[in-house]
Structures are given as structure tokens and as C-alpha cells.
Short mmCIF file of C-alpha atoms in Angstrom, two decimals:
data_model
loop_
_atom_site.label_atom_id
_atom_site.label_comp_id
_atom_site.label_asym_id
_atom_site.label_seq_id
_atom_site.Cartn_x
_atom_site.Cartn_y
_atom_site.Cartn_z
CA MET A 283 -0.06 0.18 -0.09
CA ASP A 284 0.90 3.68 -0.71
CA PRO A 285 2.36 4.63 2.43
CA LEU A 286 1.19 8.18 2.00
CA ILE A 287 -2.20 6.45 1.97
CA ALA A 288 -1.55 5.12 5.53
CA GLU A 289 -0.18 8.45 6.87
CA ILE A 290 -3.14 10.17 5.80
CA LYS A 291 -5.43 7.84 7.27
CA VAL A 292 -3.52 8.25 10.61
CA LEU A 293 -3.60 12.23 10.03
CA ILE A 294 -7.29 11.87 9.72
CA ILE A 295 -8.02 10.11 12.63
CA GLU A 296 -5.85 12.05 14.92
CA SER A 297 -6.76 15.33 13.41
CA LEU A 298 -10.67 14.67 13.56
CA ASN A 299 -10.79 12.65 16.95
CA LEU A 300 -12.21 9.62 15.16
CA GLU A 301 -12.17 7.47 18.87
CA GLU A 302 -12.25 4.09 18.60
CA MET A 303 -11.26 4.27 14.80
CA THR A 304 -8.25 2.39 13.31
CA PRO A 305 -6.59 3.18 9.64
CA ASP A 306 -7.88 -0.38 8.78
CA ASP A 307 -11.55 0.80 9.28
CA ILE A 308 -11.36 3.42 6.78
CA ASP A 309 -11.47 2.38 3.17
CA ALA A 310 -9.12 4.50 0.97
CA ASP A 311 -11.45 4.62 -1.73
CA ALA A 312 -14.85 5.11 -0.28
CA PRO A 313 -16.28 8.61 -0.04
CA LEU A 314 -14.74 10.58 3.09
CA PHE A 315 -17.85 13.01 3.65
CA VAL A 316 -21.52 12.38 4.15
CA ASP A 317 -21.55 8.53 3.04
CA GLY A 318 -18.73 6.38 3.58
CA LEU A 319 -16.70 7.74 6.67
CA GLY A 320 -19.56 10.48 7.49
CA LEU A 321 -17.31 13.19 7.89
CA ASP A 322 -18.99 17.01 7.91
CA SER A 323 -18.11 20.57 6.77
CA ILE A 324 -16.19 21.19 10.06
CA ASP A 325 -14.15 18.09 9.66
CA ALA A 326 -13.55 19.33 5.93
CA LEU A 327 -11.71 22.71 7.32
CA GLU A 328 -10.01 20.60 10.15
CA LEU A 329 -8.50 18.26 7.30
CA GLY A 330 -7.80 21.33 5.27
CA VAL A 331 -5.79 23.04 8.14
CA ALA A 332 -4.05 19.81 9.03
CA LEU A 333 -2.88 18.96 5.32
CA GLN A 334 -1.77 22.63 5.19
CA LYS A 335 0.41 22.24 7.95
CA LYS A 336 2.04 18.72 7.49
CA TYR A 337 2.39 19.31 3.92
CA GLY A 338 2.20 22.89 3.07
CA LEU A 339 -0.59 22.78 0.35
CA SER A 340 -3.22 25.12 -0.03
CA PHE A 341 -6.50 24.72 -1.29
CA ALA A 342 -9.10 27.14 -2.92
CA ALA A 343 -11.76 27.19 -0.22
CA ASP A 344 -14.74 25.79 -2.14
CA SER A 345 -13.84 24.90 -5.69
CA GLU A 346 -15.04 21.54 -7.53
CA GLU A 347 -11.44 20.75 -7.67
CA THR A 348 -10.98 21.00 -4.04
CA ARG A 349 -14.00 18.67 -3.67
CA ARG A 350 -12.08 16.33 -6.16
CA HIS A 351 -8.97 16.20 -4.30
CA PHE A 352 -11.12 15.51 -0.70
CA ALA A 353 -13.36 12.87 -2.22
CA SER A 354 -11.39 9.75 -0.64
CA VAL A 355 -8.27 9.11 0.94
CA SER A 356 -6.87 7.62 -2.58
CA ALA A 357 -7.70 10.96 -3.93
CA LEU A 358 -6.07 12.85 -1.27
CA ALA A 359 -3.02 10.79 -1.47
CA ALA A 360 -2.54 11.56 -4.97
CA PHE A 361 -3.28 15.40 -4.71
CA VAL A 362 -0.72 15.58 -1.59
CA GLY A 363 2.04 13.32 -3.67
CA SER A 364 2.09 15.88 -6.52
CA HIS A 365 1.52 19.22 -4.92
CA ARG A 366 3.21 18.76 -1.35
CA THR A 367 5.87 21.36 -0.35
CA LYS A 368 7.14 19.63 2.48
CA MET B 155 -39.30 38.77 32.56
CA VAL B 156 -35.91 40.59 32.57
CA TYR B 157 -33.29 40.81 35.34
CA ASP B 158 -31.89 44.65 35.19
CA ARG B 159 -29.48 46.26 37.40
CA GLY B 160 -30.11 44.14 40.31
CA ALA B 161 -34.16 44.20 40.07
CA ILE B 162 -36.49 41.44 38.54
CA LEU B 163 -38.85 43.19 36.15
CA GLY B 164 -42.16 41.66 34.92
CA MET B 165 -43.13 42.15 31.21
CA ASP B 166 -45.17 45.20 32.03
CA GLY B 167 -42.18 46.84 34.02
CA SER B 168 -43.26 46.16 37.42
CA VAL B 169 -40.74 45.19 39.82
CA VAL B 170 -40.93 41.19 41.12
CA ASN B 171 -39.98 40.76 44.60
CA ALA B 172 -39.72 36.69 44.54
CA LEU B 173 -39.71 33.97 41.93
CA HIS B 174 -40.83 30.62 43.07
CA PHE B 175 -40.15 27.38 41.42
CA GLY B 176 -40.46 23.79 41.89
CA LEU B 177 -37.44 21.42 41.62
CA GLU B 178 -38.54 18.27 39.83
CA SER B 179 -35.22 16.69 39.58
CA TRP B 180 -31.42 17.08 39.76
CA ALA B 181 -28.09 15.17 38.20
CA ALA B 182 -24.51 15.91 38.87
CA TRP B 183 -21.01 14.30 37.58
CA ALA B 184 -17.76 14.89 38.47
CA PRO B 185 -14.38 12.88 37.76
CA ASP B 186 -14.79 11.93 41.71
CA LEU B 187 -18.35 11.90 42.20
CA THR B 188 -19.93 9.81 39.46
CA SER B 189 -23.21 8.75 40.90
CA ALA B 190 -26.17 10.46 42.82
CA GLN B 191 -25.17 8.64 45.88
CA ASP B 192 -21.64 10.22 45.81
CA TRP B 193 -22.91 13.43 45.58
CA GLN B 194 -25.35 13.08 48.69
CA ASP B 195 -22.41 11.81 50.77
CA TRP B 196 -20.25 14.34 49.39
CA ALA B 197 -23.01 17.03 50.60
CA ALA B 198 -23.72 15.10 54.13
CA GLN B 199 -20.01 15.48 54.77
CA GLY B 200 -20.11 19.01 54.49
CA ALA B 201 -18.62 19.55 50.98
CA PRO B 202 -15.15 18.57 51.67
CA ALA B 203 -12.55 19.85 48.85
CA ARG B 204 -12.57 17.97 45.90
CA SER B 205 -9.94 16.72 43.60
CA LEU B 206 -8.92 19.14 40.62
CA ASP B 207 -8.16 16.25 38.33
CA GLY B 208 -9.83 13.39 36.73
CA ALA B 209 -11.27 11.75 33.88
CA GLU B 210 -13.99 12.90 31.66
CA PRO B 211 -17.22 10.89 31.55
CA GLY B 212 -17.93 8.02 29.01
CA VAL B 213 -21.45 9.83 27.64
CA ALA B 214 -22.59 6.54 26.41
CA GLY B 215 -25.65 7.67 25.27
CA MET B 216 -24.45 9.98 22.46
CA PRO B 217 -23.39 8.87 18.97
CA PRO B 218 -19.35 8.77 18.52
CA MET B 219 -19.27 10.98 15.56
CA LEU B 220 -20.84 13.76 17.87
CA ARG B 221 -19.39 13.03 20.82
CA ARG B 222 -16.03 13.45 19.48
CA ARG B 223 -16.52 17.06 19.33
CA ALA B 224 -16.80 17.58 23.08
CA GLN B 225 -13.85 17.73 25.48
CA ARG B 226 -13.86 17.25 29.06
CA LEU B 227 -16.09 20.25 30.11
CA GLY B 228 -18.60 19.55 27.36
CA ARG B 229 -18.77 15.89 28.21
CA MET B 230 -19.58 16.50 31.61
CA ALA B 231 -22.52 18.77 30.55
CA LEU B 232 -23.65 16.09 28.06
CA GLU B 233 -23.46 13.08 30.89
CA VAL B 234 -25.85 15.31 33.06
CA LEU B 235 -27.92 16.31 29.81
CA TYR B 236 -28.45 12.69 28.67
CA GLN B 237 -29.91 11.84 32.20
CA SER B 238 -33.02 13.69 31.48
CA GLU B 239 -35.61 12.84 28.74
CA ALA B 240 -35.36 14.71 25.35
CA ASP B 241 -38.27 17.30 25.55
CA HIS B 242 -38.79 20.01 23.30
CA ALA B 243 -40.65 21.55 25.71
CA ALA B 244 -37.85 21.82 28.34
CA SER B 245 -35.77 24.82 27.32
CA ILE B 246 -31.94 24.63 28.32
CA VAL B 247 -30.14 27.35 30.30
CA PHE B 248 -26.20 26.51 30.06
CA ALA B 249 -24.44 28.47 32.61
CA SER B 250 -20.63 28.15 33.07
CA ARG B 251 -18.07 30.93 34.44
CA PHE B 252 -15.48 29.96 31.91
CA GLY B 253 -17.25 27.68 29.43
CA GLU B 254 -14.58 25.57 27.51
CA ILE B 255 -11.38 27.45 28.96
CA GLN B 256 -8.80 24.71 28.46
CA GLN B 257 -9.83 24.58 24.61
CA SER B 258 -10.26 28.69 24.11
CA THR B 259 -6.64 29.04 25.82
CA GLY B 260 -5.09 26.31 23.72
CA LEU B 261 -6.53 28.04 20.74
CA LEU B 262 -4.75 31.06 21.68
CA ARG B 263 -1.74 29.60 21.89
CA GLU B 264 -2.14 28.08 18.69
CA LEU B 265 -3.08 31.19 17.10
CA ALA B 266 0.05 33.02 18.57
CA ARG B 267 2.12 30.17 17.55
CA SER B 268 1.23 29.02 13.85
CA HIS B 269 -1.52 31.68 12.86
CA ALA B 270 -3.68 28.60 11.99
CA VAL B 271 -6.43 27.30 14.71
CA SER B 272 -8.29 24.22 14.48
CA PRO B 273 -11.78 24.81 13.16
CA GLN B 274 -13.17 21.93 15.00
CA ALA B 275 -11.80 23.56 18.40
CA PHE B 276 -13.15 26.99 17.46
CA SER B 277 -16.48 25.78 16.79
CA MET B 278 -16.84 24.31 20.04
CA SER B 279 -15.13 27.14 21.99
CA VAL B 280 -18.47 29.20 21.45
CA HIS B 281 -20.39 29.17 24.78
CA ASN B 282 -23.57 27.43 23.71
CA ALA B 283 -21.79 25.14 21.47
CA VAL B 284 -22.08 21.91 23.93
CA ALA B 285 -25.85 22.72 24.48
CA GLY B 286 -26.29 23.01 20.80
CA LEU B 287 -24.39 19.62 20.34
CA TYR B 288 -26.58 18.15 22.67
CA THR B 289 -29.79 19.40 20.80
CA ILE B 290 -28.40 17.93 17.33
CA ALA B 291 -27.31 14.64 18.82
CA ARG B 292 -30.70 14.19 20.48
CA LYS B 293 -32.76 15.74 17.88
CA ASP B 294 -34.42 17.79 21.05
CA ALA B 295 -35.04 21.24 19.41
CA ALA B 296 -35.24 22.67 22.79
CA ARG B 297 -34.73 26.27 23.40
CA VAL B 298 -31.09 27.07 24.50
CA MET B 299 -29.81 30.11 26.33
CA ALA B 300 -26.13 30.07 27.35
CA LEU B 301 -24.76 32.64 30.09
CA ALA B 302 -21.68 33.59 32.10
CA ALA B 303 -21.85 36.03 34.95
CA GLY B 304 -18.48 35.96 36.79
CA THR B 305 -18.45 34.89 40.52
CA GLN B 306 -22.49 35.08 40.25
CA THR B 307 -23.11 32.49 37.34
CA ALA B 308 -25.03 30.29 39.95
CA GLN B 309 -27.12 33.05 40.77
CA ALA B 310 -27.82 34.43 37.03
CA GLY B 311 -28.63 30.88 35.88
CA LEU B 312 -30.79 30.37 38.83
CA PHE B 313 -32.71 33.67 38.03
CA GLU B 314 -32.82 32.91 33.94
CA ALA B 315 -34.41 29.62 34.60
CA ALA B 316 -36.74 30.56 37.47
CA MET B 317 -37.69 33.69 35.14
CA GLN B 318 -38.66 31.45 32.39
CA VAL B 319 -40.88 28.85 34.59
CA ALA B 320 -42.48 32.29 35.95
CA ASP B 321 -43.26 33.15 31.89
CA GLY B 322 -44.85 29.92 31.54
CA ALA B 323 -42.34 27.47 30.64
CA PRO B 324 -43.58 24.17 31.83
CA ARG B 325 -39.72 22.81 32.45
CA VAL B 326 -36.25 24.00 32.45
CA ARG B 327 -33.24 22.14 32.41
CA LEU B 328 -30.44 24.15 33.92
CA VAL B 329 -26.90 23.35 33.34
CA PHE B 330 -24.09 24.25 35.49
CA CYS B 331 -20.48 23.37 34.77
CA ASP B 332 -17.10 24.49 34.85
CA GLU B 333 -13.37 22.92 35.60
CA PRO B 334 -10.43 24.34 36.84
CA LEU B 335 -8.43 27.19 34.66
CA PRO B 336 -5.42 26.49 32.90
CA ALA B 337 -2.06 27.10 34.59
CA LEU B 338 -1.62 30.16 32.69
CA TYR B 339 -4.62 31.78 34.47
CA ARG B 340 -4.22 30.11 37.76
CA PRO B 341 -2.35 33.20 39.31
CA PHE B 342 -5.22 35.21 38.71
CA ALA B 343 -8.17 32.52 40.21
CA GLU B 344 -9.99 32.93 43.23
CA PRO B 345 -9.98 29.44 45.03
CA GLU B 346 -9.95 26.80 42.40
CA THR B 347 -13.14 25.44 40.63
CA PRO B 348 -13.01 21.56 40.68
CA PRO B 349 -14.61 19.78 37.53
CA PHE B 350 -18.25 19.31 37.58
CA ALA B 351 -21.57 19.33 36.01
CA ILE B 352 -24.79 19.59 37.65
CA MET B 353 -28.40 19.72 36.21
CA LEU B 354 -31.34 21.19 38.15
CA THR B 355 -34.67 20.74 36.35
CA LEU B 356 -36.98 23.58 37.29
CA VAL B 357 -40.71 23.15 36.93
CA PRO B 358 -43.64 25.33 38.22
CA GLY B 359 -44.23 25.00 42.13
CA ASP B 360 -43.49 26.20 45.57
CA ASP B 361 -40.56 24.26 46.55
CA TYR B 362 -37.92 27.12 46.44
CA VAL B 363 -38.07 31.09 46.03
CA LEU B 364 -35.51 33.35 45.07
CA SER B 365 -35.76 36.64 46.80
CA TRP B 366 -33.61 39.41 48.05
CA GLN B 367 -32.96 39.82 51.76
CA GLU B 368 -30.67 41.53 54.01
CA ALA B 369 -27.71 39.29 54.26
CA GLU B 370 -24.34 39.34 54.76
CA ALA B 371 -22.65 36.55 52.67
CA ALA B 372 -18.70 36.66 52.65
CA ARG B 373 -18.94 35.62 48.81
CA ASP B 374 -21.13 34.73 46.15
CA ALA B 375 -22.21 31.19 46.07
CA ASN B 376 -21.12 28.59 43.27
CA ALA B 377 -23.18 25.85 41.76
CA GLN B 378 -21.88 23.30 43.83
CA ASP B 379 -22.85 25.61 46.88
CA VAL B 380 -26.34 25.64 45.32
CA LEU B 381 -26.47 21.64 45.14
CA ARG B 382 -25.31 21.37 48.48
CA PHE B 383 -28.23 23.37 49.64
CA VAL B 384 -30.61 21.14 47.97
CA LEU B 385 -29.30 17.99 49.26
CA SER B 386 -29.49 19.47 52.66
CA ASP B 387 -32.07 20.50 55.47
CA ALA B 388 -31.04 23.97 55.50
CA SER B 389 -33.75 26.85 55.25
CA ARG B 390 -31.65 28.93 52.81
CA VAL B 391 -28.71 29.77 51.20
CA SER B 392 -27.24 32.94 50.25
CA LEU B 393 -26.52 33.66 46.42
CA THR B 394 -24.65 36.58 46.42
CA THR B 395 -22.73 39.27 48.60
CA SER B 396 -25.26 41.84 47.32
CA GLY B 397 -28.59 39.86 49.37
CA TRP B 398 -29.70 37.63 46.73
CA VAL B 399 -31.16 34.35 48.58
CA MET B 400 -32.55 31.12 47.66
CA ALA B 401 -34.54 29.64 50.50
CA ARG B 402 -36.98 26.57 50.76
CA CYS B 403 -40.63 27.72 50.86
CA ALA B 404 -42.18 26.67 54.48
#
């Protein structure tokens, strides 16, 4: 498995206080928001800040492109892999 | 009804001298006093000093995806709120002197350090956030009012709840909660507040009365003083140094 995927799963669990959840519980290809993991808009902001701090990324606050990057852990890993500055 | 510059005013502007209410039930939780019996023993022993530390409650009734948003103070408040039935007609008065002070202080530190604060922590640092979280989780569309009034927070909470009862509310859930200040603020604090959440459920009735009397209290009462009074057979407790008193009706 892509080590970045494992790393992002841990980041999600820690930054969003997903108690009692392990990386194995997160399907890398399942939707992160509403369906699938069931995250909400505050989580989206929280995750954005966490990714910004850890990988030096920046996002357009509410664009179609950002929505695509946040669709799943796999999509996030692809975006982080190609855009990270640290 | 409103409480304005030391007087209770009716809707027509007339001064109200006393507020009567019934007490349907109480609930309380603290890390070292987790059952009703614990609190009764504590009150019977003259309210001995309590531990400033301790774990948070489980709030087993709340879905984990919402519960994760609350820190210890919020979880204590939720633990006592979950001991009531969901009831749209029973408004909630959330009274806390400092609110989520641990989290607010953490936010300020983070803002100074990195200029980027946690949206999740920020959303929960608003004073009425915990009560709001409860109403979402329980689908309990009760009216929520959140207040803080320094050392007079207990009196202000009681007045607000009793005024709502006097204005016709069938039931009011009055939730008090606070926890020790972060180390940064401790040099400025009065005696330390141990962590606690207390809920008093007020209904129309004649168990207690809030009124002004010539009294000489050395300090304003906190919520634990109020619960201790409720659990005792004392006839009254001074709420403020200015003379507001809560008394049992004969």
C-alpha cells in the first residue's frame, strides 16, 4: 500500500478525533464526506488545516477541484503526492 | 421577565419581588463523584474539598461521531443532560463561568504560534456549542440560552431558569458546569473550581423562592454551593454578597 495513504489515514483519525477508529477501518476508496466515513463540513475545514500544516499545501476554499481532491483518501494521497511542498 | 440592574422586572415593567419554582430533579457528574449517592455523601460530609483532576465521562448515550467534538467540560455537561428525557418543551439554560477554557486557551496559544487554529476546536469554543451539540445529537429542539456571569454565574443561571418558569415554561433544564483554569490563568483565580456538571430541572411550583434579603454573605455562591443546599435540610443559602437568597418555602 502507498505509505502516503497510511499516513493520511492516521492524520484523519488524529486531527478529527475519530475515537475507536483504526486506519484499517477506513476504506481508502470510500467517500470521506456524508456517505462512507460520514465526515461533515467542519471536518473538511479541519482536515484542510491539518494537510496545510503537515504538507505545506493550499486549497481553494470551495472549488470543484478541491471537492475532487477530498473525495477519498486515495484522491487526497494523489493530490498530496504531487503538490506537497514539505 | 428580565433581570436588570439588580431587579427582576415583569413584562409590564413592574418589579417582581420573588420568584417561586419547583425542583423536579437534579443530576450531577464529576470525575470523583459519579453517582447521585456520591453527591449525597459529599453534601452530607459538609462538601469536603474535591480533586482538581480526573477523567472525563463516557457519555455512552451519544453517537461517537458527535461525541468526539466535546472535550471534558462539554462531556460532563452532556453526561448530565443525557440523564433527562429529550423534551422540546424543556428549554436548556447553560451556565458556565469559563466555558471550554482549556480549549479556548489552547486556541489562543495556537493562534500565536502558527496563525492557524483548529476549525473544530473553534466551533466548539462558542459558549452555547455544547448545548447545541446535545440538541443535534438528541434531535431535541429545545430552546437554548447560554450565560456566564463571573462569580455570580450560579445566581444568574437560577434567575434565568426561574424567570422562564414564571413566564410559563413547563420545565427548564438548568445546567451548570466548570473546570479548573489552565495553569496560565491560575495566578488570577479565586479558589480553584474542581471539575463538575450539575443539572437542576425547574418546574412551576413552590419548593423554593429566590428573593432579596438583608444578608451578609462573604462570597457569591457557586453551583456546587447551590446543589449542596438542595441536598441539605438548611432553610436558605445566600447566592450573592449583594443579598439575593434561595430559600425553601415553608
